[in-house]
PDB file of C-alpha atoms in Angstrom:
ATOM      1  CA  ASP A  12     -79.953 -91.780-167.267  1.00 64.00           C
ATOM      2  CA  PRO A  13     -78.714 -94.583-165.027  1.00 67.00           C
ATOM      3  CA  GLU A  14     -75.021 -94.793-164.756  1.00 78.00           C
ATOM      4  CA  ASP A  15     -74.236 -91.261-165.879  1.00 88.00           C
ATOM      5  CA  ILE A  16     -71.579 -89.117-164.481  1.00 91.00           C
ATOM      6  CA  LEU A  17     -72.404 -85.761-164.086  1.00 91.00           C
ATOM      7  CA  LEU A  18     -69.570 -83.464-163.395  1.00 94.00           C
ATOM      8  CA  ILE A  19     -70.421 -80.332-161.114  1.00 95.00           C
ATOM      9  CA  CYS A  20     -67.390 -77.715-161.895  1.00 95.00           C
ATOM     10  CA  ALA A  21     -66.521 -74.623-160.005  1.00 94.00           C
ATOM     11  CA  ARG A  22     -63.536 -72.330-161.106  1.00 93.00           C
ATOM     12  CA  GLU A  23     -60.850 -72.367-158.443  1.00 92.00           C
ATOM     13  CA  ASN A  24     -61.496 -70.083-155.555  1.00 91.00           C
ATOM     14  CA  ASP A  25     -65.318 -69.786-156.590  1.00 93.00           C
ATOM     15  CA  SER A  26     -68.421 -71.363-155.188  1.00 94.00           C
ATOM     16  CA  PHE A  27     -71.868 -71.897-156.157  1.00 92.00           C
ATOM     17  CA  GLN A  28     -74.318 -69.912-153.761  1.00 91.00           C
ATOM     18  CA  ASP A  29     -77.861 -68.682-153.373  1.00 87.00           C
ATOM     19  CA  ALA A  30     -78.326 -67.339-156.767  1.00 85.00           C
ATOM     20  CA  ASP A  31     -77.232 -70.764-158.318  1.00 87.00           C
ATOM     21  CA  LYS A  32     -79.619 -73.001-156.149  1.00 85.00           C
ATOM     22  CA  ASP A  33     -81.750 -75.815-157.456  1.00 81.00           C
ATOM     23  CA  VAL A  34     -84.950 -75.316-155.444  1.00 77.00           C
ATOM     24  CA  SER A  35     -85.815 -72.708-152.933  1.00 80.00           C
ATOM     25  CA  THR A  36     -84.450 -74.714-150.036  1.00 85.00           C
ATOM     26  CA  SER A  37     -81.599 -76.764-151.487  1.00 89.00           C
ATOM     27  CA  MET A  38     -78.487 -76.395-153.708  1.00 90.00           C
ATOM     28  CA  ILE A  39     -79.001 -79.506-155.485  1.00 86.00           C
ATOM     29  CA  GLN A  40     -82.062 -81.749-154.984  1.00 86.00           C
ATOM     30  CA  LEU A  41     -82.617 -84.559-157.266  1.00 81.00           C
ATOM     31  CA  SER A  42     -85.922 -85.440-159.202  1.00 74.00           C
ATOM     32  CA  ALA A  43     -87.316 -88.715-158.296  1.00 68.00           C
ATOM     33  CA  ALA A  44     -86.235 -90.116-161.760  1.00 70.00           C
ATOM     34  CA  ILE A  45     -82.572 -90.103-161.068  1.00 77.00           C
ATOM     35  CA  ASP A  46     -81.151 -93.564-160.116  1.00 78.00           C
ATOM     36  CA  GLY A  47     -78.387 -95.880-161.032  1.00 81.00           C
ATOM     37  CA  THR A  48     -78.931 -99.577-161.751  1.00 81.00           C
ATOM     38  CA  SER A  49     -76.838-101.344-159.495  1.00 82.00           C
ATOM     39  CA  ALA A  50     -74.044-100.822-156.834  1.00 81.00           C
ATOM     40  CA  SER A  51     -71.441-101.054-159.673  1.00 84.00           C
ATOM     41  CA  ALA A  52     -73.260 -98.809-162.028  1.00 86.00           C
ATOM     42  CA  MET A  53     -74.249 -95.999-159.794  1.00 89.00           C
ATOM     43  CA  THR A  54     -75.461 -92.530-161.096  1.00 89.00           C
ATOM     44  CA  THR A  55     -72.398 -90.224-159.993  1.00 93.00           C
ATOM     45  CA  PHE A  56     -72.190 -86.604-159.202  1.00 93.00           C
ATOM     46  CA  ASP A  57     -68.591 -85.665-159.067  1.00 97.00           C
ATOM     47  CA  GLY A  58     -67.176 -82.169-158.109  1.00 97.00           C
ATOM     48  CA  ASP A  59     -63.555 -82.713-159.496  1.00 97.00           C
ATOM     49  CA  CYS A  60     -62.990 -80.692-162.656  1.00 96.00           C
ATOM     50  CA  SER A  61     -59.508 -80.313-162.109  1.00 96.00           C
ATOM     51  CA  ALA A  62     -58.566 -81.895-165.457  1.00 95.00           C
ATOM     52  CA  GLN A  63     -59.822 -78.857-166.962  1.00 94.00           C
ATOM     53  CA  SER A  64     -57.193 -75.637-166.508  1.00 95.00           C
ATOM     54  CA  GLY A  65     -58.635 -73.230-163.824  1.00 95.00           C
ATOM     55  CA  TYR A  66     -61.039 -75.552-162.285  1.00 96.00           C
ATOM     56  CA  SER A  67     -61.130 -77.050-158.869  1.00 95.00           C
ATOM     57  CA  SER A  68     -60.711 -80.517-157.554  1.00 97.00           C
ATOM     58  CA  LYS A  69     -63.472 -80.071-155.064  1.00 97.00           C
ATOM     59  CA  ALA A  70     -66.755 -77.985-156.064  1.00 96.00           C
ATOM     60  CA  LYS A  71     -67.765 -75.876-153.444  1.00 96.00           C
ATOM     61  CA  PHE A  72     -71.454 -75.215-152.168  1.00 95.00           C
ATOM     62  CA  ASP A  73     -71.765 -72.183-150.029  1.00 95.00           C
ATOM     63  CA  GLY A  74     -75.426 -71.911-148.465  1.00 93.00           C
ATOM     64  CA  GLY A  75     -74.484 -68.496-146.982  1.00 92.00           C
ATOM     65  CA  GLY A  76     -76.455 -69.209-143.888  1.00 90.00           C
ATOM     66  CA  THR A  77     -79.644 -68.919-145.891  1.00 89.00           C
ATOM     67  CA  LEU A  78     -80.420 -72.388-147.722  1.00 91.00           C
ATOM     68  CA  ASP A  79     -81.251 -75.586-145.885  1.00 92.00           C
ATOM     69  CA  ARG A  80     -79.784 -78.275-147.707  1.00 92.00           C
ATOM     70  CA  GLY A  81     -76.579 -78.791-149.821  1.00 93.00           C
ATOM     71  CA  PHE A  82     -77.038 -81.946-151.563  1.00 92.00           C
ATOM     72  CA  ASP A  83     -80.572 -83.612-151.274  1.00 89.00           C
ATOM     73  CA  PHE A  84     -81.572 -86.739-152.795  1.00 83.00           C
ATOM     74  CA  SER A  85     -84.375 -87.586-150.625  1.00 78.00           C
ATOM     75  CA  SER A  86     -86.961 -90.097-151.754  1.00 66.00           C
ATOM     76  CA  THR A  87     -88.556 -93.358-150.803  1.00 60.00           C
ATOM     77  CA  SER A  88     -86.954 -95.183-153.595  1.00 65.00           C
ATOM     78  CA  ARG A  89     -83.929 -93.560-154.395  1.00 74.00           C
ATOM     79  CA  ARG A  90     -81.095 -96.103-155.304  1.00 81.00           C
ATOM     80  CA  TYR A  91     -77.630 -96.317-156.279  1.00 86.00           C
ATOM     81  CA  ILE A  92     -76.458 -92.668-156.136  1.00 88.00           C
ATOM     82  CA  LYS A  93     -72.750 -91.654-155.788  1.00 92.00           C
ATOM     83  CA  VAL A  94     -71.747 -88.205-154.508  1.00 95.00           C
ATOM     84  CA  LYS A  95     -68.032 -87.255-154.510  1.00 97.00           C
ATOM     85  CA  ASN A  96     -65.477 -84.305-154.231  1.00 98.00           C
ATOM     86  CA  LEU A  97     -67.558 -81.699-152.923  1.00 97.00           C
ATOM     87  CA  GLU A  98     -67.345 -79.066-150.369  1.00 97.00           C
ATOM     88  CA  ILE A  99     -70.424 -78.266-148.607  1.00 97.00           C
ATOM     89  CA  THR A 100     -70.499 -75.203-145.914  1.00 96.00           C
ATOM     90  CA  GLY A 101     -73.006 -72.573-144.774  1.00 95.00           C
ATOM     91  CA  PHE A 102     -76.320 -74.657-144.866  1.00 94.00           C
ATOM     92  CA  ASP A 103     -78.715 -74.305-142.072  1.00 93.00           C
ATOM     93  CA  THR A 104     -79.998 -77.839-141.682  1.00 93.00           C
ATOM     94  CA  LYS A 105     -78.120 -80.762-143.706  1.00 95.00           C
ATOM     95  CA  GLY A 106     -75.197 -80.926-145.642  1.00 94.00           C
ATOM     96  CA  VAL A 107     -75.997 -84.006-147.548  1.00 94.00           C
ATOM     97  CA  PHE A 108     -79.629 -85.549-147.083  1.00 90.00           C
ATOM     98  CA  ALA A 109     -80.730 -88.931-148.099  1.00 82.00           C
ATOM     99  CA  GLN A 110     -84.130 -89.036-146.423  1.00 71.00           C
ATOM    100  CA  GLY A 111     -86.788 -91.743-146.977  1.00 58.00           C
ATOM    101  CA  LEU A 112     -88.070 -95.078-145.898  1.00 44.00           C
ATOM    102  CA  TYR A 113     -84.718 -96.798-144.853  1.00 47.00           C
ATOM    103  CA  THR A 114     -85.871 -99.899-146.262  1.00 53.00           C
ATOM    104  CA  ASP A 115     -86.366 -98.396-149.881  1.00 55.00           C
ATOM    105  CA  ASN A 116     -83.298 -95.849-150.270  1.00 59.00           C
ATOM    106  CA  LYS A 117     -80.467 -98.088-151.094  1.00 72.00           C
ATOM    107  CA  ASP A 118     -76.876 -98.186-151.818  1.00 83.00           C
ATOM    108  CA  CYS A 119     -75.353 -94.789-151.835  1.00 88.00           C
ATOM    109  CA  GLU A 120     -71.906 -93.685-151.701  1.00 93.00           C
ATOM    110  CA  LEU A 121     -70.342 -90.375-150.269  1.00 96.00           C
ATOM    111  CA  ASP A 122     -66.739 -89.942-151.066  1.00 98.00           C
ATOM    112  CA  ASN A 123     -64.071 -87.343-150.419  1.00 98.00           C
ATOM    113  CA  LEU A 124     -66.659 -84.721-148.963  1.00 98.00           C
ATOM    114  CA  TRP A 125     -65.656 -81.844-146.862  1.00 98.00           C
ATOM    115  CA  ILE A 126     -68.748 -80.887-145.066  1.00 98.00           C
ATOM    116  CA  HIS A 127     -68.186 -77.759-142.275  1.00 97.00           C
ATOM    117  CA  ASP A 128     -69.720 -74.907-140.655  1.00 96.00           C
ATOM    118  CA  LEU A 129     -73.203 -75.850-140.694  1.00 96.00           C
ATOM    119  CA  ARG A 130     -74.464 -73.893-137.747  1.00 92.00           C
ATOM    120  CA  GLY A 131     -77.771 -74.113-135.581  1.00 89.00           C
ATOM    121  CA  ALA A 132     -79.231 -76.568-133.177  1.00 91.00           C
ATOM    122  CA  SER A 133     -80.784 -78.624-135.898  1.00 92.00           C
ATOM    123  CA  ALA A 134     -77.714 -78.746-138.486  1.00 94.00           C
ATOM    124  CA  VAL A 135     -76.650 -82.120-139.099  1.00 96.00           C
ATOM    125  CA  GLY A 136     -73.526 -82.649-141.523  1.00 96.00           C
ATOM    126  CA  VAL A 137     -74.745 -86.058-143.139  1.00 96.00           C
ATOM    127  CA  ASP A 138     -78.138 -87.159-142.579  1.00 94.00           C
ATOM    128  CA  ILE A 139     -78.463 -90.809-144.290  1.00 90.00           C
ATOM    129  CA  ARG A 140     -81.603 -93.113-144.220  1.00 85.00           C
ATOM    130  CA  GLY A 141     -80.947 -96.011-146.469  1.00 82.00           C
ATOM    131  CA  ILE A 142     -79.574 -99.593-146.712  1.00 84.00           C
ATOM    132  CA  GLY A 143     -75.970-100.388-147.762  1.00 87.00           C
ATOM    133  CA  CYS A 144     -74.856 -96.575-147.661  1.00 90.00           C
ATOM    134  CA  THR A 145     -71.064 -95.837-147.439  1.00 93.00           C
ATOM    135  CA  LEU A 146     -69.391 -92.708-146.066  1.00 96.00           C
ATOM    136  CA  LYS A 147     -65.685 -92.684-146.946  1.00 98.00           C
ATOM    137  CA  ASN A 148     -62.562 -90.429-146.961  1.00 98.00           C
ATOM    138  CA  SER A 149     -64.796 -87.393-145.977  1.00 98.00           C
ATOM    139  CA  ARG A 150     -64.088 -84.607-143.458  1.00 98.00           C
ATOM    140  CA  ILE A 151     -66.762 -83.456-141.337  1.00 98.00           C
ATOM    141  CA  GLU A 152     -66.415 -80.542-138.877  1.00 97.00           C
ATOM    142  CA  ASN A 153     -67.690 -77.582-137.008  1.00 96.00           C
ATOM    143  CA  ILE A 154     -71.572 -78.769-137.095  1.00 96.00           C
ATOM    144  CA  GLY A 155     -74.222 -77.483-134.939  1.00 94.00           C
ATOM    145  CA  ASN A 156     -75.739 -80.907-133.932  1.00 95.00           C
ATOM    146  CA  ASP A 157     -74.883 -84.345-135.162  1.00 95.00           C
ATOM    147  CA  ALA A 158     -71.970 -84.508-137.687  1.00 96.00           C
ATOM    148  CA  VAL A 159     -73.583 -87.970-138.897  1.00 96.00           C
ATOM    149  CA  TYR A 160     -77.197 -89.204-138.319  1.00 94.00           C
ATOM    150  CA  TRP A 161     -77.606 -92.555-139.845  1.00 91.00           C
ATOM    151  CA  GLU A 162     -80.854 -94.943-140.108  1.00 88.00           C
ATOM    152  CA  GLY A 163     -80.614 -98.109-142.108  1.00 85.00           C
ATOM    153  CA  ALA A 164     -78.519-101.631-142.065  1.00 87.00           C
ATOM    154  CA  ASN A 165     -75.329-102.439-143.781  1.00 89.00           C
ATOM    155  CA  ALA A 166     -73.605 -99.072-143.558  1.00 90.00           C
ATOM    156  CA  THR A 167     -69.864 -98.596-144.052  1.00 94.00           C
ATOM    157  CA  ILE A 168     -68.245 -95.750-142.457  1.00 96.00           C
ATOM    158  CA  THR A 169     -64.471 -95.502-143.070  1.00 97.00           C
ATOM    159  CA  GLY A 170     -61.539 -93.322-143.429  1.00 98.00           C
ATOM    160  CA  ASN A 171     -63.158 -90.132-142.201  1.00 98.00           C
ATOM    161  CA  THR A 172     -62.171 -87.243-140.084  1.00 98.00           C
ATOM    162  CA  ILE A 173     -65.330 -86.155-137.775  1.00 97.00           C
ATOM    163  CA  GLN A 174     -64.656 -83.403-135.520  1.00 96.00           C
ATOM    164  CA  TYR A 175     -66.491 -80.596-133.684  1.00 94.00           C
ATOM    165  CA  PRO A 176     -70.019 -81.661-133.815  1.00 94.00           C
ATOM    166  CA  SER A 177     -72.481 -80.287-131.133  1.00 91.00           C
ATOM    167  CA  LEU A 178     -71.526 -76.585-131.430  1.00 91.00           C
ATOM    168  CA  ASP A 179     -75.101 -75.372-130.969  1.00 91.00           C
ATOM    169  CA  THR A 180     -76.785 -77.971-128.652  1.00 89.00           C
ATOM    170  CA  VAL A 181     -75.569 -80.388-125.978  1.00 87.00           C
ATOM    171  CA  THR A 182     -77.404 -83.435-127.653  1.00 86.00           C
ATOM    172  CA  GLY A 183     -75.098 -83.558-130.801  1.00 90.00           C
ATOM    173  CA  ASP A 184     -72.842 -86.584-131.610  1.00 93.00           C
ATOM    174  CA  GLY A 185     -70.029 -87.416-133.943  1.00 94.00           C
ATOM    175  CA  ILE A 186     -72.201 -90.328-135.222  1.00 93.00           C
ATOM    176  CA  GLN A 187     -75.582 -91.116-134.027  1.00 93.00           C
ATOM    177  CA  PHE A 188     -77.131 -94.444-135.068  1.00 90.00           C
ATOM    178  CA  ASP A 189     -81.013 -95.358-135.196  1.00 86.00           C
ATOM    179  CA  LYS A 190     -81.825 -98.951-133.873  1.00 82.00           C
ATOM    180  CA  SER A 191     -82.078 -99.915-137.437  1.00 81.00           C
ATOM    181  CA  ALA A 192     -78.480 -99.688-138.081  1.00 82.00           C
ATOM    182  CA  ALA A 193     -77.474-103.309-137.822  1.00 86.00           C
ATOM    183  CA  ASN A 194     -74.407-104.924-139.640  1.00 90.00           C
ATOM    184  CA  THR A 195     -72.855-101.421-139.634  1.00 91.00           C
ATOM    185  CA  TYR A 196     -68.957-101.593-140.250  1.00 94.00           C
ATOM    186  CA  ILE A 197     -66.939 -98.434-138.997  1.00 95.00           C
ATOM    187  CA  ALA A 198     -63.170 -98.509-139.218  1.00 97.00           C
ATOM    188  CA  ASN A 199     -60.118 -96.039-139.493  1.00 97.00           C
ATOM    189  CA  ASN A 200     -61.921 -92.777-138.481  1.00 97.00           C
ATOM    190  CA  THR A 201     -60.616 -89.887-136.561  1.00 96.00           C
ATOM    191  CA  PHE A 202     -62.765 -88.231-134.001  1.00 95.00           C
ATOM    192  CA  LYS A 203     -62.034 -85.148-132.118  1.00 92.00           C
ATOM    193  CA  ASN A 204     -64.070 -82.888-129.980  1.00 84.00           C
ATOM    194  CA  GLY A 205     -63.099 -79.790-127.857  1.00 63.00           C
TER     195      GLY A 205
END
């Protein structure tokens, strides 16, 4: 339902792996019916279950080098989705994927993610194609191609650490923008390569 908060709980030192996947290529792939109602009433996916004894503050998704995508909310009309407090590692193509027509996929927020060790010439840490999306307080590192690929206007990218992109290709970037990325705000990020 819109505005729900869905907790994704993993025990300390444990992870979700291939046997836990949602579909054959993704750890989590949202159905078309999941949306929030506004930027202040988002549907939230939260990996912090540390209030419960023995559970992690950041659920871990491990693709094991066999799954394509970690968290996939691709749709041409996906709106008002928040993803936070996840560790995403070992996927072949995308850590977080919000693919769709960048004029329709609106108002997503990615907060406190650790996306790392996605290898291969097509591996991208965060692939966002949407209007009004935010990436904040996250660490994206050791990525085969682009750490972040972005299409769509009114983006906010703040407080992130982005390091060691382009490990498996010479064309990867820390952040790569499409020509549609007008009115983008980037501040207080740390970049490191080599």
